[in-house]
mmCIF file of C-alpha atoms in Angstrom:
data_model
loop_
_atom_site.group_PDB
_atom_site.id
_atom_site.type_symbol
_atom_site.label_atom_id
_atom_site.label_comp_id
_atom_site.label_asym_id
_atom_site.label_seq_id
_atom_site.Cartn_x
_atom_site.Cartn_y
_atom_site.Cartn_z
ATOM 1 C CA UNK A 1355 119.061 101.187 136.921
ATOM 2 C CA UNK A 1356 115.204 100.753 138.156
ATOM 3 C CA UNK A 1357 112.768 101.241 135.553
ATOM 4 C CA UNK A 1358 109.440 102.326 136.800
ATOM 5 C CA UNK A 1359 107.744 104.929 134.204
ATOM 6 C CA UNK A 1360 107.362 103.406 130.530
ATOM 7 C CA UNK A 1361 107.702 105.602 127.378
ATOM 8 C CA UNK A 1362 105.617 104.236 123.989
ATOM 9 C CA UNK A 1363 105.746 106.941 121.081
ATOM 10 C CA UNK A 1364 102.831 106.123 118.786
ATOM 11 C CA UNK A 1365 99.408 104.338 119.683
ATOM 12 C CA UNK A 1366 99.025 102.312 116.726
ATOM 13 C CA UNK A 1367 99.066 98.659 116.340
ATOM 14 C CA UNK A 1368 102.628 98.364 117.390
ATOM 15 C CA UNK A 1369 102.689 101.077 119.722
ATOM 16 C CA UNK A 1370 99.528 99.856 121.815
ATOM 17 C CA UNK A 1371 100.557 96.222 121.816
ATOM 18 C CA UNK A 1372 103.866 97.513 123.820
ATOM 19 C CA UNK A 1373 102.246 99.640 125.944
ATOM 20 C CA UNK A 1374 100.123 96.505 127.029
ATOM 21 C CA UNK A 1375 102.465 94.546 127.455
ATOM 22 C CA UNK A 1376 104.677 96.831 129.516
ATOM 23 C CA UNK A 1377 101.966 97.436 132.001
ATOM 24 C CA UNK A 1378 101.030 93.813 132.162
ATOM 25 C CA UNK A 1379 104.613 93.571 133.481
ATOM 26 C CA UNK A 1380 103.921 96.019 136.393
ATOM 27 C CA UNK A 1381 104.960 99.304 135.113
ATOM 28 C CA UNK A 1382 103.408 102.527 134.668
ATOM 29 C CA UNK A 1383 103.345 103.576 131.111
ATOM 30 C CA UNK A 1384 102.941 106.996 129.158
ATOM 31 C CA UNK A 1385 101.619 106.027 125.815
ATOM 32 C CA UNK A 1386 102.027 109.463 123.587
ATOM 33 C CA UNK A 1387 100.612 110.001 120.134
ATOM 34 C CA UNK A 1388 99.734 113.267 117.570
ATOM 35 C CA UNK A 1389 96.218 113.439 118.372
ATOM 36 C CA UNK A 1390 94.208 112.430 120.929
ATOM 37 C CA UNK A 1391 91.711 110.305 118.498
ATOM 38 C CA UNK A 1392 94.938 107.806 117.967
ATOM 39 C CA UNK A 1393 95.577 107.592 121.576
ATOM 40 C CA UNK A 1394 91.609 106.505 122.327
ATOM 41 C CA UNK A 1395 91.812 104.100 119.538
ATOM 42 C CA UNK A 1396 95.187 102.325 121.015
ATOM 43 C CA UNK A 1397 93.586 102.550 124.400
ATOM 44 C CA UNK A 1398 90.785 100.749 122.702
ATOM 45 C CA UNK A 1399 92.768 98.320 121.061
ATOM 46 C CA UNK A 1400 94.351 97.439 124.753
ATOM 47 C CA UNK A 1401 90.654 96.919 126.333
ATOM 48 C CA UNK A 1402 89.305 94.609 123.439
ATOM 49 C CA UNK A 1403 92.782 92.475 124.164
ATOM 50 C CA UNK A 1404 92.323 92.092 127.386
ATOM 51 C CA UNK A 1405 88.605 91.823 127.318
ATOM 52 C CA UNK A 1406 89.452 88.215 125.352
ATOM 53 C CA UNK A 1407 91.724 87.184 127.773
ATOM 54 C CA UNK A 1408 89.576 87.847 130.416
ATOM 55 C CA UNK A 1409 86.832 85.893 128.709
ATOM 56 C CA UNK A 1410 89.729 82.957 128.084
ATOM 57 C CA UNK A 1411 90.456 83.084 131.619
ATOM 58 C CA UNK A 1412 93.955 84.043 131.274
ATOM 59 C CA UNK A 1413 93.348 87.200 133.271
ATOM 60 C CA UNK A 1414 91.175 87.849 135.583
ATOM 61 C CA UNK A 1415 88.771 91.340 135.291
ATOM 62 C CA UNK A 1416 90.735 92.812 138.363
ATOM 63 C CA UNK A 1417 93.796 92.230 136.321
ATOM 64 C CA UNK A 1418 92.350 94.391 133.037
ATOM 65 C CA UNK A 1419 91.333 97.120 135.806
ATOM 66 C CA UNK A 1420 94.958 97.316 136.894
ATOM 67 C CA UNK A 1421 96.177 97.211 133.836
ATOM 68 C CA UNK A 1422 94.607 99.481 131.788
ATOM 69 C CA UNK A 1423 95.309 101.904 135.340
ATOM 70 C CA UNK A 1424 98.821 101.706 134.817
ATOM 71 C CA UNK A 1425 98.465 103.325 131.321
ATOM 72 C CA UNK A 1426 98.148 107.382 130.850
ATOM 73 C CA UNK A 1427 98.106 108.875 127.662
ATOM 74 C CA UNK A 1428 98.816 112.369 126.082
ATOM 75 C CA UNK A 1429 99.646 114.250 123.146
ATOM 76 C CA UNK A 1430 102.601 116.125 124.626
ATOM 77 C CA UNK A 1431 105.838 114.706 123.681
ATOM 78 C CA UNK A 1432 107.229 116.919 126.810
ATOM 79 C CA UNK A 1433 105.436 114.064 128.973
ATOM 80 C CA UNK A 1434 108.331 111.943 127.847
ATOM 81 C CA UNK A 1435 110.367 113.416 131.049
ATOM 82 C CA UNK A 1436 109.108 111.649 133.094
ATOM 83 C CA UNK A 1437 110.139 107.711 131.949
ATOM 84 C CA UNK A 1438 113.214 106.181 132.386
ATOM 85 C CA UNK A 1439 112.850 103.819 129.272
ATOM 86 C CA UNK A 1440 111.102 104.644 126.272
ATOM 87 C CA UNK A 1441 110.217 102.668 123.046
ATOM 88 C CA UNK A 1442 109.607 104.883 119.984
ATOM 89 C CA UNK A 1443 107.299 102.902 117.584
ATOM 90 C CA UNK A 1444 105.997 105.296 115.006
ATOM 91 C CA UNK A 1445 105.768 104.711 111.231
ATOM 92 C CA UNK A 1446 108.890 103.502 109.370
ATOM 93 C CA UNK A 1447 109.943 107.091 108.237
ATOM 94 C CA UNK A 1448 113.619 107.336 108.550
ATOM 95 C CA UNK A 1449 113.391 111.390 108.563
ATOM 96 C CA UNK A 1450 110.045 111.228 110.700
ATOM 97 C CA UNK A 1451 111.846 109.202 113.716
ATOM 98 C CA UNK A 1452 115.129 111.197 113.264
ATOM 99 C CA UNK A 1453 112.981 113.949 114.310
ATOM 100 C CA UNK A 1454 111.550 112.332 117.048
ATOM 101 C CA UNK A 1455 114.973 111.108 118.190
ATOM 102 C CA UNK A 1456 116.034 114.614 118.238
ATOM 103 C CA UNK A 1457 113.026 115.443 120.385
ATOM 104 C CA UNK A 1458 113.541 112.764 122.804
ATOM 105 C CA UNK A 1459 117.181 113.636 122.994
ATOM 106 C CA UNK A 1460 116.057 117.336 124.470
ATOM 107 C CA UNK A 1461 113.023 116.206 126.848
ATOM 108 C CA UNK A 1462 114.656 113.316 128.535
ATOM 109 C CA UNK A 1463 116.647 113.178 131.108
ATOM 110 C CA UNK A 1464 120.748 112.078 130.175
ATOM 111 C CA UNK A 1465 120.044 108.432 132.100
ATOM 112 C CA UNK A 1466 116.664 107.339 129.979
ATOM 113 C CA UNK A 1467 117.385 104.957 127.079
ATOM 114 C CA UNK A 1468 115.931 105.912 123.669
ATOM 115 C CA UNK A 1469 114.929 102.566 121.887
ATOM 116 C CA UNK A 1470 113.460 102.557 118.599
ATOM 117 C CA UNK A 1471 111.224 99.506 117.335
ATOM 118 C CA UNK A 1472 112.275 99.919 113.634
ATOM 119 C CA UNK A 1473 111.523 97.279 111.351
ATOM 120 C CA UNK A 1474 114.824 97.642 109.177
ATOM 121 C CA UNK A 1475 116.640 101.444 110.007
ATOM 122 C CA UNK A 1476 120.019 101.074 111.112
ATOM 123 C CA UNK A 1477 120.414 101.774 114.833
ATOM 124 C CA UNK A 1478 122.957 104.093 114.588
ATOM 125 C CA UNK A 1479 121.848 105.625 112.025
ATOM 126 C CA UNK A 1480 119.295 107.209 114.606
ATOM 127 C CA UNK A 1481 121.762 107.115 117.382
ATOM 128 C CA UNK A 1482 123.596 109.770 115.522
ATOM 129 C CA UNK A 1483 121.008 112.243 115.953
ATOM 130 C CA UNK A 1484 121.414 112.274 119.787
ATOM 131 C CA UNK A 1485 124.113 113.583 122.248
ATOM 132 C CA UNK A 1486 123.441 110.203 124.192
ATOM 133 C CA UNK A 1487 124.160 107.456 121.284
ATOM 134 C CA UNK A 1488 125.319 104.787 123.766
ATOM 135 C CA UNK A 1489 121.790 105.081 125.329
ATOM 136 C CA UNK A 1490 119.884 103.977 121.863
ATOM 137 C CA UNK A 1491 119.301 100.534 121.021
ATOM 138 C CA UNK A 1492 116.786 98.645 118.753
ATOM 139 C CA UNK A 1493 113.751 96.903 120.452
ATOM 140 C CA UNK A 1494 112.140 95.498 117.799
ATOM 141 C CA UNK A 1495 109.063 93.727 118.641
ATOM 142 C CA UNK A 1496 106.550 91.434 116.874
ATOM 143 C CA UNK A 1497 103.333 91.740 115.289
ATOM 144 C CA UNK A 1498 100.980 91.373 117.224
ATOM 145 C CA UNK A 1499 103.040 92.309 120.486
ATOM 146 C CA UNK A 1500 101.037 90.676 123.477
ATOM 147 C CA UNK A 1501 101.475 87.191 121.385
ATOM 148 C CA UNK A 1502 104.199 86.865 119.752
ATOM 149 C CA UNK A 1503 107.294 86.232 122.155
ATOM 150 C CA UNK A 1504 110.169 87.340 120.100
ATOM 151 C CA UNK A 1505 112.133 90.313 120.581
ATOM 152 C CA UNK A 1506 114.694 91.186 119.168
ATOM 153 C CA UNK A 1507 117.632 93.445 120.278
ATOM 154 C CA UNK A 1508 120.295 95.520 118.183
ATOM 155 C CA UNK A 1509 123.231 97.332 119.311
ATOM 156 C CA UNK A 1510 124.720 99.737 117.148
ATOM 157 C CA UNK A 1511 128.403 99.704 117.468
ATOM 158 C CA UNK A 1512 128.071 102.910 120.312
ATOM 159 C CA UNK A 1513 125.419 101.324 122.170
ATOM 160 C CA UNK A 1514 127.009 100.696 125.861
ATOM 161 C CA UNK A 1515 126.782 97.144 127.276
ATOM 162 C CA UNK A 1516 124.417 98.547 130.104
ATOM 163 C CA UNK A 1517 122.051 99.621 127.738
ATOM 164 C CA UNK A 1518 122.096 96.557 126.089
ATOM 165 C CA UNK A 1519 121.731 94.298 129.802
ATOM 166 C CA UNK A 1520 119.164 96.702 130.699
ATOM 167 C CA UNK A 1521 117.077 96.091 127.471
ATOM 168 C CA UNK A 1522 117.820 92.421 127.452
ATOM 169 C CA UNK A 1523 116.311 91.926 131.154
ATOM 170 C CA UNK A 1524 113.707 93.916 130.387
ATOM 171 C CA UNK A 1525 112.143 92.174 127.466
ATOM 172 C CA UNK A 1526 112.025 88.896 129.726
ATOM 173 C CA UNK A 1527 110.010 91.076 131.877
ATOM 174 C CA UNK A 1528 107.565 91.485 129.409
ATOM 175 C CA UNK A 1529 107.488 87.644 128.831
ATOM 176 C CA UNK A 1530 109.285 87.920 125.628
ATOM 177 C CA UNK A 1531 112.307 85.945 124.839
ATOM 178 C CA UNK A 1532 114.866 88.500 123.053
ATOM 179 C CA UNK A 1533 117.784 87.785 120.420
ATOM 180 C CA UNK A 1534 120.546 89.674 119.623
ATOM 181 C CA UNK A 1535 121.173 90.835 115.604
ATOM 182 C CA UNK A 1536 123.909 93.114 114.550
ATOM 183 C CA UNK A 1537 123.113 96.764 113.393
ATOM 184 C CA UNK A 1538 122.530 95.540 109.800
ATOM 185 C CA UNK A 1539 119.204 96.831 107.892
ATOM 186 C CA UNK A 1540 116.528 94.464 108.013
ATOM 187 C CA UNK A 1541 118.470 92.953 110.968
ATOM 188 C CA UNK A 1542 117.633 89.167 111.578
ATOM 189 C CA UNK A 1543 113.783 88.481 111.047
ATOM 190 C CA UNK A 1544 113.350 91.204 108.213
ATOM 191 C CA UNK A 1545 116.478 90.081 106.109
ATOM 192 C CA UNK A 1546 115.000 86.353 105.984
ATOM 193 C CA UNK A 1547 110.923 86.795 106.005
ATOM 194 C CA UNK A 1548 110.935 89.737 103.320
ATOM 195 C CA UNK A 1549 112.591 87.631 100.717
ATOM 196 C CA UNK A 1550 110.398 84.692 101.207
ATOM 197 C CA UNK A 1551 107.410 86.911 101.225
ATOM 198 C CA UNK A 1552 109.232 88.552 97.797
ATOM 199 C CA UNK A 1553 109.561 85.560 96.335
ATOM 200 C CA UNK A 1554 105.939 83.204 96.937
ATOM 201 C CA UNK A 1555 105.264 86.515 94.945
ATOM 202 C CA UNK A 1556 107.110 85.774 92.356
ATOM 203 C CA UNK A 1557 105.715 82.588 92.262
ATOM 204 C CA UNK A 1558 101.973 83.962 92.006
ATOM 205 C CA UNK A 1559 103.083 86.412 89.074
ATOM 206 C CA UNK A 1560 105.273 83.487 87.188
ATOM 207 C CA UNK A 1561 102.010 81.536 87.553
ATOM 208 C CA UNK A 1562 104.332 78.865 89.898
ATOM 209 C CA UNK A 1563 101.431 78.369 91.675
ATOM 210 C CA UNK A 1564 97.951 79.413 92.924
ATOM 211 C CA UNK A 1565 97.741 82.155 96.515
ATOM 212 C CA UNK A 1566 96.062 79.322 98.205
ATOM 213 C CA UNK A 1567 98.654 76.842 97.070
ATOM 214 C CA UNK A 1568 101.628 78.753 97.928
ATOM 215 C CA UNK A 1569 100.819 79.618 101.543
ATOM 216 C CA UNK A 1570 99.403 76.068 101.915
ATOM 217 C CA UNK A 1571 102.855 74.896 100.313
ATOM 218 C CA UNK A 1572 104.443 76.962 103.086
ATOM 219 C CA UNK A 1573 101.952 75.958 106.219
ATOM 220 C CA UNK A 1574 101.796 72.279 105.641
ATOM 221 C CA UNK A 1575 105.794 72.044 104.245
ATOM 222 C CA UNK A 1576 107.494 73.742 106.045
ATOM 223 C CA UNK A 1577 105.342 73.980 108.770
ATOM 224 C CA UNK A 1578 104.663 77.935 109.050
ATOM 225 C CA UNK A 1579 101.328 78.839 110.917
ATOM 226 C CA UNK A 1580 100.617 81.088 107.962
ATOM 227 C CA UNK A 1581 101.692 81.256 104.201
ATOM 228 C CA UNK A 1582 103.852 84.250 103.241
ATOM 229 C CA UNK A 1583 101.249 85.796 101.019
ATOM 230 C CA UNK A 1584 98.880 85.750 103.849
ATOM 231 C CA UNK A 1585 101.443 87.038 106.343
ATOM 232 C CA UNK A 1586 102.327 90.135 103.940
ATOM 233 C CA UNK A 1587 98.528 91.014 104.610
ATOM 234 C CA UNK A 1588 98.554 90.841 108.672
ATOM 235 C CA UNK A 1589 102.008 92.808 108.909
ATOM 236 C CA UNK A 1590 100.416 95.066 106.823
ATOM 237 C CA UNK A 1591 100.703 96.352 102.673
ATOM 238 C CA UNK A 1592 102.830 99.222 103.975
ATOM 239 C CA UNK A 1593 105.281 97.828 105.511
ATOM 240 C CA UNK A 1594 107.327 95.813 103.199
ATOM 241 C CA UNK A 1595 108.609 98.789 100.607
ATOM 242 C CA UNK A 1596 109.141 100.804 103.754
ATOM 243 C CA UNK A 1597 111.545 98.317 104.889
ATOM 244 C CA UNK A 1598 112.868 97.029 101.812
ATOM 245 C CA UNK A 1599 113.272 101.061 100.976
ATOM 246 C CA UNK A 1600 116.072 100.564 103.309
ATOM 247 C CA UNK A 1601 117.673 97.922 102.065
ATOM 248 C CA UNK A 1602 117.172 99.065 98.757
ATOM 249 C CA UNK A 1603 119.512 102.006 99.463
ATOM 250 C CA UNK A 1604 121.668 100.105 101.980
ATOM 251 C CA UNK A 1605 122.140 96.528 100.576
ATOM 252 C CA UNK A 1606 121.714 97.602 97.185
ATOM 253 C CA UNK A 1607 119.150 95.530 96.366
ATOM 254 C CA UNK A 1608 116.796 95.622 93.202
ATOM 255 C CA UNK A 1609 113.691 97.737 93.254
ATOM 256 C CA UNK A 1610 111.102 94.716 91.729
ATOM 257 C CA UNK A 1611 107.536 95.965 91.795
ATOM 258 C CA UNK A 1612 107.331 100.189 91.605
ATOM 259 C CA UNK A 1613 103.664 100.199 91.364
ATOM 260 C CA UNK A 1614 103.843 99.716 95.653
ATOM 261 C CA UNK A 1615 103.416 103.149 96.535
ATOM 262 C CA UNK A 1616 100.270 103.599 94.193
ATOM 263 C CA UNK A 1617 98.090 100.487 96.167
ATOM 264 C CA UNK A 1618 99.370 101.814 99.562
ATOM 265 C CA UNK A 1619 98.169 105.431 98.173
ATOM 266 C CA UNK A 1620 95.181 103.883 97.153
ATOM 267 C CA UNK A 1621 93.990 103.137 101.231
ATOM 268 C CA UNK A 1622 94.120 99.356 100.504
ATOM 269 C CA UNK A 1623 97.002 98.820 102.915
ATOM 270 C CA UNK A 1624 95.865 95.309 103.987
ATOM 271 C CA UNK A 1625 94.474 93.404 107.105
ATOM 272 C CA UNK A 1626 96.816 95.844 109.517
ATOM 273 C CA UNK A 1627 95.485 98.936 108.277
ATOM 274 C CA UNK A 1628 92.010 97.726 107.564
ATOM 275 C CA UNK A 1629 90.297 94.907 108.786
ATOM 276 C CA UNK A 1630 87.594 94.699 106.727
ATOM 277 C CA UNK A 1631 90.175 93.795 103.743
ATOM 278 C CA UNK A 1632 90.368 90.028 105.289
ATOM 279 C CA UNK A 1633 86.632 89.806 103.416
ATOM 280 C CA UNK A 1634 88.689 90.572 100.161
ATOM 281 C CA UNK A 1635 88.908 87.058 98.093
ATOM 282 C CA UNK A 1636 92.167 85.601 98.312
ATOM 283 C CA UNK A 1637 93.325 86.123 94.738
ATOM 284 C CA UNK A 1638 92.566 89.819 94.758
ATOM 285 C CA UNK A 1639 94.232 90.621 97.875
ATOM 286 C CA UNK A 1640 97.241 88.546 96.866
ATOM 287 C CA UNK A 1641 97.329 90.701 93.716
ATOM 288 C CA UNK A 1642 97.672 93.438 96.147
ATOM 289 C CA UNK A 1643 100.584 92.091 97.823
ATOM 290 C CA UNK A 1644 101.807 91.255 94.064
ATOM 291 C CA UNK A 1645 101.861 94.824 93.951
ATOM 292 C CA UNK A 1646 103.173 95.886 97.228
ATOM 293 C CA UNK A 1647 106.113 93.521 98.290
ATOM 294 C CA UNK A 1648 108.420 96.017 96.573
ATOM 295 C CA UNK A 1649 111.836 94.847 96.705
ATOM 296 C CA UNK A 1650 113.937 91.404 95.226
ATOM 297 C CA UNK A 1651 117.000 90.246 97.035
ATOM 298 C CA UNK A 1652 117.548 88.926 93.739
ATOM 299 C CA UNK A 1653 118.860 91.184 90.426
ATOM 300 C CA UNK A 1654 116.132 90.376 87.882
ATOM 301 C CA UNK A 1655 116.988 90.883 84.153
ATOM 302 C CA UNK A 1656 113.984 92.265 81.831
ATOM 303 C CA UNK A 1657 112.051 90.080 80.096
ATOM 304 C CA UNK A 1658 109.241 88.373 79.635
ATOM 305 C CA UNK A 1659 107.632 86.963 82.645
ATOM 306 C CA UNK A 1660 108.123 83.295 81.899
ATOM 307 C CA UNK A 1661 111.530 83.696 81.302
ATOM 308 C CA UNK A 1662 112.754 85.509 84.035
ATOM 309 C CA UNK A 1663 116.315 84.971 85.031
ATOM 310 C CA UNK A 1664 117.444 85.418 89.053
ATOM 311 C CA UNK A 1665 120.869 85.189 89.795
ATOM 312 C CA UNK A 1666 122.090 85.897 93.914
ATOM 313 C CA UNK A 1667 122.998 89.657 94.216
#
């Protein structure tokens, strides 16, 4: 199956870095959001990234002309028609992307394959709302897309082994090197970072240690190129109790810190959502991630703080 036209469903931070990235490969993309505003700020985004790499000499400015060519963008889901490979990458709203599954599943033609970049939702959980479940697979890209070379890519048990070639030979395409995970929530890279991010929280509340000790614990120990506390902040505030929601309900793990939702309500969503939190002093915005990283793969008994027992759950 040739894959020319590109689908990307949302223009934000994820959705944008895709859409870069899949036109930097050669194809033409449709990059499709709510409103037009979000579309001009992805196409933005796209122009700024490329702008650097132009001034890095990776590119050269007749490669930013071409690529920013190949991408067209609209508000009109119907536009959709017209790919033969789309990657939905909207928020992490299990209702929301049923929806948009259900959509897709209506517009497309019966040969275009409906991948989703969920963080955590099980894929066939949202091949279920389509006629064409052997055509859905999980594409799950990193943050930020056009650097990070992981992706990784989940079958759910009805997802066809020529979906799953076709998806496979596609992220090396796009320069990325993928890995397979099993239709689990939180699949691979979600399942391990969210409890290490959960727990160098733990270690600021317990008073373990200081923010800038933990993440330099984690840089210069274990060699990460960024602490976990510092990391929650880049993937953004929202994110974590929007995947751990998931494996809250799935895995049955242990709602820690309920006070998430009211920060994220609050706007101060972190470095992802805001840039101009980064200026935020390091111990206030790791009280904000205190606050945010929502969910312990650990069953924690009440008590007092310093004598807090974990046992594996």
């Amino acid at each position: 199956m040739d894959i020319n036209t590109f689908g990307v469903i949302g223009a934000g931070q994820m959705g944008n870095g895709i859409a870069q990235v899949a036109a930097a490969a050669g194809l033409s993309v449709i990059m499709s959001d709510i409103k037009q505003e979000f579309c001009d700020n992805g196409m933005a985004t796209i122009t700024k990234n490329l702008d650097r790499m132009v001034k890095k000499e990776k590119i050269k400015d007749a490669d930013k002309t071409a690529i920013l060519g190949r991408i067209t963008t609209t508000t009109d889901l119907n536009d959709m028609a017209k790919v033969d490979f789309l990657v939905e990458a909207a928020v992490e709203r299990e209702d929301l992307k049923f929806n948009i599954f259900k959509d897709l599943d209506r517009i497309c033609p019966e040969h275009v394959i409906l991948s989703t970049n969920t963080s955590s939702i099980p894929i066939g959980r949202i091949a279920a709302q389509t006629s064409r479940p052997d055509k859905v697979i999980g594409m799950h890209f990193m943050n930020p897309v056009p650097v990070m070379k992981l992706v990784e890519v989940i079958r759910s048990i009805a997802t066809s082994d020529e979906t799953f070639d076709i998806t496979w030979k596609l992220s090396e395409k796009f320069g990325k090197t993928p890995a397979e995970a099993s239709d689990y929530p939180g699949f691979i890279a979600n399942r391990i970072l969210l409890p290490m991010i959960n727990e160098a929280v733990f270690c600021l509340y317990q008073g373990v240690g200081k923010a800038e000790d933990i993440d330099t614990v984690m840089r210069l120990g274990m060699n990460h190129p960024m602490g976990p506390l510092a990391l929650a902040d880049l993937i953004g505030l929202n994110l974590p109790p929007a995947i751990m929601e998931t494996c809250t309900t799935d895995l049955k793990f242990q709602m820690a810190l309920p006070v998430a939702q009211k920060i994220c309500g609050s706007g101060l969503a972190g470095k992802k959502k805001d840039r101009q939190r980064a200026d935020l002093s390091k111990s206030v915005l790791c009280i904000l991630c205190l606050c945010v990283v929502s969910v312990s793969w650990f069953q924690v008994r009440s008590c007092p703080p310093d004598q807090v027992v974990l046992r594996s759950g």
